XYZ file of C-alpha atoms in Angstrom:
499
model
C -29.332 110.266 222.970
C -27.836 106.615 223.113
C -27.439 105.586 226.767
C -23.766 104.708 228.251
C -23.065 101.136 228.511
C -23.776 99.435 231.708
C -20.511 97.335 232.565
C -22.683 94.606 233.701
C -26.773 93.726 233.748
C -28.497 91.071 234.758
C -30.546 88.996 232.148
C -34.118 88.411 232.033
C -34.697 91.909 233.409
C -36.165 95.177 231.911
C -32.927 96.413 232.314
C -31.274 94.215 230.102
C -33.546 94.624 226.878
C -33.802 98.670 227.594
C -29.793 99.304 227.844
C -26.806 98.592 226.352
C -24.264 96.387 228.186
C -20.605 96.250 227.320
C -17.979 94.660 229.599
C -14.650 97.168 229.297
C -12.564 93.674 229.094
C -13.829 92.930 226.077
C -11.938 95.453 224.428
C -8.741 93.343 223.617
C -5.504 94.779 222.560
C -6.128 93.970 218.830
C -10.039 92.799 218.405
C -12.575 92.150 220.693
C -14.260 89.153 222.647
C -17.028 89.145 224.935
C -19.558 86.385 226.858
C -22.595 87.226 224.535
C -25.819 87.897 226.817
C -22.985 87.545 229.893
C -20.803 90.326 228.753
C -22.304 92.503 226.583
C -25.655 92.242 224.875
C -27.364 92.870 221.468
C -27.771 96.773 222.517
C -24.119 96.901 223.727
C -23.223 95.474 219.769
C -25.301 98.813 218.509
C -23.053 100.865 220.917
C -19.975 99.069 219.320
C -21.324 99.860 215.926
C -21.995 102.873 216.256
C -18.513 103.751 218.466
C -16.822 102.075 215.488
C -18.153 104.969 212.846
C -17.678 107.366 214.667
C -14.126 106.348 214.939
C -13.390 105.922 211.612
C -14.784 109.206 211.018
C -12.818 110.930 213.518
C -9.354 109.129 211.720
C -10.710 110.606 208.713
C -10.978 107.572 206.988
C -14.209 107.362 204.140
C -17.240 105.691 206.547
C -17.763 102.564 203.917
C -17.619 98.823 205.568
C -17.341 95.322 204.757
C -19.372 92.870 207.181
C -19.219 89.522 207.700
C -20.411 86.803 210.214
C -19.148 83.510 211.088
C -21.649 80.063 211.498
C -22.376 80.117 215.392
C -25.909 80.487 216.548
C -26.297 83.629 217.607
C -23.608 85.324 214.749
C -26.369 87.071 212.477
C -28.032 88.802 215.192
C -24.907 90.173 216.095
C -23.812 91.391 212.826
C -27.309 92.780 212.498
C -27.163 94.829 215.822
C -23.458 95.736 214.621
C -25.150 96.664 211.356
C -27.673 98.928 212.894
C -25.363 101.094 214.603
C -22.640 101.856 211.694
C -25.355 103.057 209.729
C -26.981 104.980 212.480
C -22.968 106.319 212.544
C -23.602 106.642 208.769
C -21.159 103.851 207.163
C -22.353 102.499 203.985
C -22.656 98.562 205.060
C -21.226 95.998 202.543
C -22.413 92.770 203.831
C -21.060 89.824 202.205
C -23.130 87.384 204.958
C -21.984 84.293 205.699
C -17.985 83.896 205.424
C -14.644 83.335 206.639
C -12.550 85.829 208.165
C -10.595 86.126 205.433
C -13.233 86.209 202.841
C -13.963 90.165 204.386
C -10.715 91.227 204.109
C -10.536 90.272 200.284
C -13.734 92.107 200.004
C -12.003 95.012 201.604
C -9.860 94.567 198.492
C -12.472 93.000 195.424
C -15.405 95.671 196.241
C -12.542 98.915 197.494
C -13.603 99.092 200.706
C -11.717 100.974 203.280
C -12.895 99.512 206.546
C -14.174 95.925 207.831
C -16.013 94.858 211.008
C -16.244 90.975 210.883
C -18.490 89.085 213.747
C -16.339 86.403 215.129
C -15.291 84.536 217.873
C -12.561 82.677 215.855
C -11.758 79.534 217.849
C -12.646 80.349 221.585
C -15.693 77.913 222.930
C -19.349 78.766 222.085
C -20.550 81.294 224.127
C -18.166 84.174 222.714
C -19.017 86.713 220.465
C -16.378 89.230 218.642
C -15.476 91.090 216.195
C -12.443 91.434 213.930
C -11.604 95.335 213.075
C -9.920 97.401 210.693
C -9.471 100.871 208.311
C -6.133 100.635 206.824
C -5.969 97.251 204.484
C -4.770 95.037 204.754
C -4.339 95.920 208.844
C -6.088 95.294 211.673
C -6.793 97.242 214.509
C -3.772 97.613 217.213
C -3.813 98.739 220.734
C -4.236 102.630 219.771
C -7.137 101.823 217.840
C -8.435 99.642 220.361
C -8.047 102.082 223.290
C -9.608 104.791 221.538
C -12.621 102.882 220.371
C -13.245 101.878 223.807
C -13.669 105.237 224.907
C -16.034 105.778 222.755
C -18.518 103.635 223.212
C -18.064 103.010 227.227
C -18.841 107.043 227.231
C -21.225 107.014 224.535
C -19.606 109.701 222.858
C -21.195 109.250 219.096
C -21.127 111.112 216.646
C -24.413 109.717 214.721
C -25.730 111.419 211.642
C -28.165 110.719 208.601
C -26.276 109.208 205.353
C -25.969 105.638 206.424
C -26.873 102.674 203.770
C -27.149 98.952 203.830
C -26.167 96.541 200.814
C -25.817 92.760 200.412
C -23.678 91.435 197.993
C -25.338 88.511 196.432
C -23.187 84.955 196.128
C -19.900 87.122 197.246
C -18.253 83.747 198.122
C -18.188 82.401 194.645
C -15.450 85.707 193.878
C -13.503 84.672 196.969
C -12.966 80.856 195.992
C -12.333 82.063 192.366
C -9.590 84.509 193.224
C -7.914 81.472 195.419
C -7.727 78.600 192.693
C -6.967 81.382 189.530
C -3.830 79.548 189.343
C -2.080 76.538 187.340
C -2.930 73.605 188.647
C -0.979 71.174 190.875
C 1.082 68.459 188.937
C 1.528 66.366 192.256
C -1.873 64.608 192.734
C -2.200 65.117 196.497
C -4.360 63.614 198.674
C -5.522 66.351 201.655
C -7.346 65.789 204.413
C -9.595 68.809 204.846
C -10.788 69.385 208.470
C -12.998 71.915 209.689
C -14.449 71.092 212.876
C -17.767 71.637 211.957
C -17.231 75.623 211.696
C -17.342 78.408 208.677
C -14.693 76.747 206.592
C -16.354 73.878 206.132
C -18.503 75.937 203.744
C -15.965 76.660 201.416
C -12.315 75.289 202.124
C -13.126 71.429 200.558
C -13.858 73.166 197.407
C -11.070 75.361 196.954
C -8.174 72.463 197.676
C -10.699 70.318 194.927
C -10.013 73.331 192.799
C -5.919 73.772 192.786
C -5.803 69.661 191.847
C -6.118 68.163 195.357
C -8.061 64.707 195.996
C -9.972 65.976 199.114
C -10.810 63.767 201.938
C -13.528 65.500 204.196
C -13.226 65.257 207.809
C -16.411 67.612 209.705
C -16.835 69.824 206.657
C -20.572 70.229 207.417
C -21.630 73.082 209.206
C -22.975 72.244 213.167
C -22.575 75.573 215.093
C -22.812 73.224 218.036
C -19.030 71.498 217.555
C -20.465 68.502 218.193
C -16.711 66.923 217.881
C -14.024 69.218 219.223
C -13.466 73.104 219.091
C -12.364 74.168 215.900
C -9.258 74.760 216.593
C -6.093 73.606 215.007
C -3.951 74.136 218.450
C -5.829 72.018 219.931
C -4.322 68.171 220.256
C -8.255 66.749 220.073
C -8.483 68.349 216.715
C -5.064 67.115 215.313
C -5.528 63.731 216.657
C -8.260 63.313 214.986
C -6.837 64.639 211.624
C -3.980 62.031 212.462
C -6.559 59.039 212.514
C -7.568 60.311 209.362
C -4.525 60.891 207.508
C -3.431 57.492 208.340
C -6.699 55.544 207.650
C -6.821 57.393 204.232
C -3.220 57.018 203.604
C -3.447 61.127 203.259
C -0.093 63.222 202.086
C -1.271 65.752 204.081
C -3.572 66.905 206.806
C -4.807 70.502 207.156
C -7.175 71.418 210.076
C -8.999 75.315 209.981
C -10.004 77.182 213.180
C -13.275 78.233 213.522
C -13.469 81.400 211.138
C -10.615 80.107 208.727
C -7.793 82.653 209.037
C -5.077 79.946 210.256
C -4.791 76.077 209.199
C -2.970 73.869 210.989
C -0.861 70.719 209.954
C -0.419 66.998 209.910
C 1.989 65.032 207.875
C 2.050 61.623 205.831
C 2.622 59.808 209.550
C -0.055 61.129 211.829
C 2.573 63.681 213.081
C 1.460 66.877 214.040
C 3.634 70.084 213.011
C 3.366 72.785 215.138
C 2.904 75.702 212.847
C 6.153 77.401 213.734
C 7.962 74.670 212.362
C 5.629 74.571 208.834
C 6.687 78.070 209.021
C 10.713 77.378 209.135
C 9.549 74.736 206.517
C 7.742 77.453 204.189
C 10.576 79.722 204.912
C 13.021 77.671 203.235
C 10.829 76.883 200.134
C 10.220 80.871 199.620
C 13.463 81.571 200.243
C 14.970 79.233 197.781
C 13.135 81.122 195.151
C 13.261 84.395 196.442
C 16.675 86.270 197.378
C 17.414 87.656 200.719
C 13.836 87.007 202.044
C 12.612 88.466 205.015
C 10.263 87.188 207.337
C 8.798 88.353 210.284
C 7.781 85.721 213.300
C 6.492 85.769 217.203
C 8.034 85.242 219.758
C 6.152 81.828 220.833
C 7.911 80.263 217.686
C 10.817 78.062 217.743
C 14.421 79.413 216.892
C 15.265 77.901 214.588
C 14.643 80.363 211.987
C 17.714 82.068 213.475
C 19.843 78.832 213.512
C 18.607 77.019 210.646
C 21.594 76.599 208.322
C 19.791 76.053 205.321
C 18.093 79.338 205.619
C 20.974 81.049 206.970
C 22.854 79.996 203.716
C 19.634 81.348 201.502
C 20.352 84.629 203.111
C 16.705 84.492 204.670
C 16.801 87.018 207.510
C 13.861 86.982 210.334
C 12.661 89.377 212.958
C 10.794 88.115 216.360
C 7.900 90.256 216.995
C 4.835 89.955 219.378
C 2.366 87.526 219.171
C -1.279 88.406 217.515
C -2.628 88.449 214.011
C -2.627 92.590 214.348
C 0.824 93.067 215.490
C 2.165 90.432 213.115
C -0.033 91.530 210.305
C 1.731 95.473 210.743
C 5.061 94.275 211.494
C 5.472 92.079 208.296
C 3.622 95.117 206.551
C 6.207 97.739 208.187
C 8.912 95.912 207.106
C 8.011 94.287 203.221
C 8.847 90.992 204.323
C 7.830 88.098 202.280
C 5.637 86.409 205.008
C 5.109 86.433 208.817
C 4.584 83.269 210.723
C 2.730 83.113 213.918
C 2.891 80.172 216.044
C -1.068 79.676 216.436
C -0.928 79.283 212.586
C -1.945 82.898 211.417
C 0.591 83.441 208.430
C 0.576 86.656 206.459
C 2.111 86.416 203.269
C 2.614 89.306 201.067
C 3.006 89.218 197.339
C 3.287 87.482 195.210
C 2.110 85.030 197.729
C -0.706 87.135 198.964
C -2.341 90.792 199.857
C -0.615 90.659 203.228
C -3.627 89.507 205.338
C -4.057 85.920 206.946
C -5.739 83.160 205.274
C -5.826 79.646 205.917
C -6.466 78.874 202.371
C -3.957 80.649 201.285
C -1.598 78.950 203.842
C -3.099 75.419 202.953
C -2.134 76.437 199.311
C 1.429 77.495 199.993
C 1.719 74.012 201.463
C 0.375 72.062 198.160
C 2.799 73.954 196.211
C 6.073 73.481 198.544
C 4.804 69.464 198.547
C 4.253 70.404 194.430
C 7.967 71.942 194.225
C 9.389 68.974 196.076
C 7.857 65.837 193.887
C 10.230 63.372 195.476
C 9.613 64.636 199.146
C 6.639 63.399 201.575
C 5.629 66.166 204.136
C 7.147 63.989 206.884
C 10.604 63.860 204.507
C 10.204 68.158 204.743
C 9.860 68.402 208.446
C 12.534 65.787 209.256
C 15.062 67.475 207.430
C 14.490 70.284 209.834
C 17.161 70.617 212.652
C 15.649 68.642 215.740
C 14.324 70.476 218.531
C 11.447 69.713 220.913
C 8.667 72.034 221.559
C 5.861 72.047 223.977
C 2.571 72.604 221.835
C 0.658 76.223 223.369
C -0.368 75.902 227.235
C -2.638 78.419 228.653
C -3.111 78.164 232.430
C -6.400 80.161 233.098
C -5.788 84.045 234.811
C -8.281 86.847 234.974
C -8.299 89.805 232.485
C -7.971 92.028 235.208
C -4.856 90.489 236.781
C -3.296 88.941 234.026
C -1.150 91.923 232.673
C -0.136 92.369 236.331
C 0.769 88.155 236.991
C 3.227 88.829 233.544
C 4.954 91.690 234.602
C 5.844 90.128 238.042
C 7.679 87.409 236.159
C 9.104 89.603 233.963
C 10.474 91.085 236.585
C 11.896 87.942 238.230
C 14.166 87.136 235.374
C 15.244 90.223 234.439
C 16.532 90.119 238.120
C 17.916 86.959 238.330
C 19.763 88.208 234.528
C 20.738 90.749 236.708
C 22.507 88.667 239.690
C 23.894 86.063 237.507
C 21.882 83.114 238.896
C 20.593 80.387 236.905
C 17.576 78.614 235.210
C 17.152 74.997 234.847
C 21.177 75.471 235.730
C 22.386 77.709 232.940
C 22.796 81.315 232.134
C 20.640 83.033 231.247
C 21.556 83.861 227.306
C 18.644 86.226 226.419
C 15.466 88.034 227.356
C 13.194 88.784 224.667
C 10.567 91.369 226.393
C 8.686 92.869 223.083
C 5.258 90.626 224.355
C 5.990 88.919 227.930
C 8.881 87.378 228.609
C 11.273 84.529 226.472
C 13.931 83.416 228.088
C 16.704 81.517 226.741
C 19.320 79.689 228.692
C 23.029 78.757 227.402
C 22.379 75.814 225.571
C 19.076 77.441 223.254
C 16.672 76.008 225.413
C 13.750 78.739 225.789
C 10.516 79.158 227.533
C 7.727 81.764 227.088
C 4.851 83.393 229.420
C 2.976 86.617 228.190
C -0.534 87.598 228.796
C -3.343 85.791 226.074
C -4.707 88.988 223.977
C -7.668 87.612 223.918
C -9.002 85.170 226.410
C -8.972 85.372 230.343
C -5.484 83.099 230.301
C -2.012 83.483 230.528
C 0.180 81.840 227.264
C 2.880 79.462 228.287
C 5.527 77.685 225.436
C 8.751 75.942 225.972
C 11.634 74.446 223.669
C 14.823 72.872 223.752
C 17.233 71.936 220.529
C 19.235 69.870 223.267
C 16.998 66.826 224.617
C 12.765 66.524 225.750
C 14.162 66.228 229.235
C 15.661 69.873 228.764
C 12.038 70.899 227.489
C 10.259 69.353 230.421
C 13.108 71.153 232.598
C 12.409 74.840 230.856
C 8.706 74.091 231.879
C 8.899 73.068 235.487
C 11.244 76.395 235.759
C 8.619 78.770 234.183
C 5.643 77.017 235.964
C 7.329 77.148 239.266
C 7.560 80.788 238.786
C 3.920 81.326 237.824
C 2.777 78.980 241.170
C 4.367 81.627 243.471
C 0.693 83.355 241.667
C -2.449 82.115 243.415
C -3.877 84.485 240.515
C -2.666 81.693 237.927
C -5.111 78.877 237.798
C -4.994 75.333 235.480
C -3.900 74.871 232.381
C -6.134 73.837 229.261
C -3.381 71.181 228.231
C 0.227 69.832 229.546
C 3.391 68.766 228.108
């Protein structure tokens, strides 16, 4: 018998190296994130690992996995202890070692593998361990999943059995890269910055953009699992100014900065400007659309609205659907519904074909860029995003609130506006237009200005966003009126960043 998880344990103790610790918060809605040695340690991984079989088991799904782990210091151990318990669950491992997010869900794909468990904290700080689920490609594990998975291991409630089998898949990166650059070549000669913040693209993402016909400029390619610079993160303004600084020293077309385990990319044009990834979205949205008819595309609800209003793709007949926020829920909904791509305000894009398999890559994003700038040879980036509509948008502000008592903090304010909806009374002085409440709240006054609050999925923070297609000062209004709101919370703490 396996023991139960211990919710918490104290390190340096027999305790801690004789039992497995799990933290229930770690169980997200779509993935999971713990403290490693804080919140769960390497025993609580073999009780995930071994959970995990058993669940895919029990959905009747063929026990056969793809592994991965991302460059942090402690990654490998994890994926080890992870490793240990899906084949004492009896999965046949598939370990393709070192890689990018993405990279295991092509393997899911290249070597027909059901199921994938990848070992990643994506972009939160060091310290954080997780892992990226799935056994339905090109999905990702949703709330259901999540919930039932939990169960399992917090009651130890395996199902363990002989049959289980380990394999390594020699130099599996070199199949990834060639997949991404088995196409014609660019006939723009593009010079890219390339930024990877010191983390797991680094490894791979300067080669691929040297591959499609792009004069790379490096910017923290090498591998330092201590992010000596910034977070890898391309949300972050300390990683996009110093893409800026780059683009401009270089004279650069383009800037493209990847998180941490290169699933998103974000963007910098020809100026220095940053574009928040909703509006490369609206901008990638037109391209496809242009070429394909009647396009559908799927977006969250922290993106801007303009791919409602946007005449251009209003006359290409592009239609869109808000949805909620996070790679798993995006990932299904543009799934559910065939659209050509989904775009996700962090910069997770899922683009189906012939674009892509449906999951999200930052490569493949960074590529759909190159070929928009490729399709528009007389157009800089800058020339792209300024013939957007203007609108001003708050970049993504998280004010730190417990996991226990976040969920609780958003449904208060929900609650607030959908009363004062309900009396008539205003925000920021207007009407209240709309309530979008399919992930937190959005609301949107009379003249299109908007703001956002929902619950983070996956760190202990709420999410705030605000935009205006009026004036900044109508912006800055929207976020003293949603702010206000959440002070009336002693639960709410400070933000990581501030418009």
């Amino acid at each position: 018998m396996f023991p139960k998880p211990k919710p918490a344990l104290s390190q340096n103790t027999y305790a801690f190296e004789s039992e497995p610790m799990v933290k229930p918060t770690g169980f997200r809605e779509y993935d999971a994130r713990w403290l490693f040695n804080k919140e769960i340690n390497l025993m609580g991984v073999q009780a995930l690992g071994m959970g995990l079989g058993a669940l895919i088991a029990e959905r009747g799904v063929k026990q056969e996995i793809v592994t991965g782990h991302d460059f942090r210091g402690y990654s490998a151990s994890i994926k080890y202890a992870l490793i240990s318990g899906l084949m004492a669950s009896g999965c046949k491992v598939h370990d393709i070692g070192l890689a990018v997010t993405p990279m295991a869900y092509f393997a899911q794909f290249d070597l027909d593998v059901p199921c994938v468990a990848m070992v990643t904290a994506s972009h939160n700080d060091n310290g954080w361990t997780g892992v990226k689920m799935g056994a339905n490609r090109p999905l990702t594990f949703g709330p259901d999943e999540m919930t039932r998975l939990k169960e399992i291991v917090l009651n130890a409630d395996f199902k363990n059995k002989a049959g289980g089998s380990y394999q390594f898949h020699e130099n599996f990166p070199a199949r990834y890269i060639k997949d991404l650059t088995n196409r014609p070549k660019l006939k723009r000669k593009l010079k890219v910055v390339v930024a990877c913040g010191n983390g797991t693209a680094g490894a791979f993402a300067p080669q691929v953009m040297e591959a499609i016909g792009c004069d790379v400029i490096p910017l923290d390619t090498e591998l330092d699992h201590t992010f000596p610079k910034y977070n890898p993160n391309p949300e972050d303004l300390e990683m996009l100014h110093a893409i800026r600084d780059a683009v401009l020293a270089h004279k650069a077309d383009v800037g493209l900065g990847f998180d941490g385990d290169g699933d998103r990319c974000g963007v910098v044009d020809n100026t220095g400007e940053e574009i928040f990834a909703d509006k490369v979205g609206v901008m990638l949205a037109r391209d496809m659309s242009a070429i394909h008819e009647n396009a559908q595309f799927v977006v969250d609800v922290k993106s801007t609205g303009l791919f409602i209003t946007d005449p251009v793709l209003q006359k290409q007949g592009a239609k869109t659907a808000y949805w909620k926020t996070g790679h798993s829920y995006m990932k299904r909904r543009t799934n559910e519904l065939g659209a050509l791509a989904g775009f996700e305000k962090s910069g997770h894009f899922f683009f189906n074909k012939p674009f892509g398999r449906g999951y999200d890559d930052g490569l493949v994003s960074a590529i759909a860029i190159c070929e928009m700038l490729d399709r528009a040879p007389d157009k800089s980036m800058a020339d792209l995003k300024n013939a957007l509509p203007k609108t001003w948008s708050s970049p993504t502000m998280s004010p730190h609130c417990a996991d226990e008592v976040k969920y609780g903090v958003v449904d208060a304010v929900v609650k607030h506006f959908e009363g004062l909806q309900k009396k008539g009374e205003p925000v920021t002085g207007q009407k209240i237009r709309d309530l979008v409440t399919v992930n937190g709240i959005r609301v949107t006054v009379e003249d299109g200005s908007w703001g956002l609050v929902r619950a983070s999925s996956n760190k202990p923070e709420l999410v705030v966003v605000v935009e205006s297609p009026v004036s900044e000062r109508r912006m800055r209004d929207m976020f003293e009126a949603v702010d206000k709101v959440l002070r009336t919370h002693p639960e709410v703490g400070e933000y990581n960043q501030k418009i």
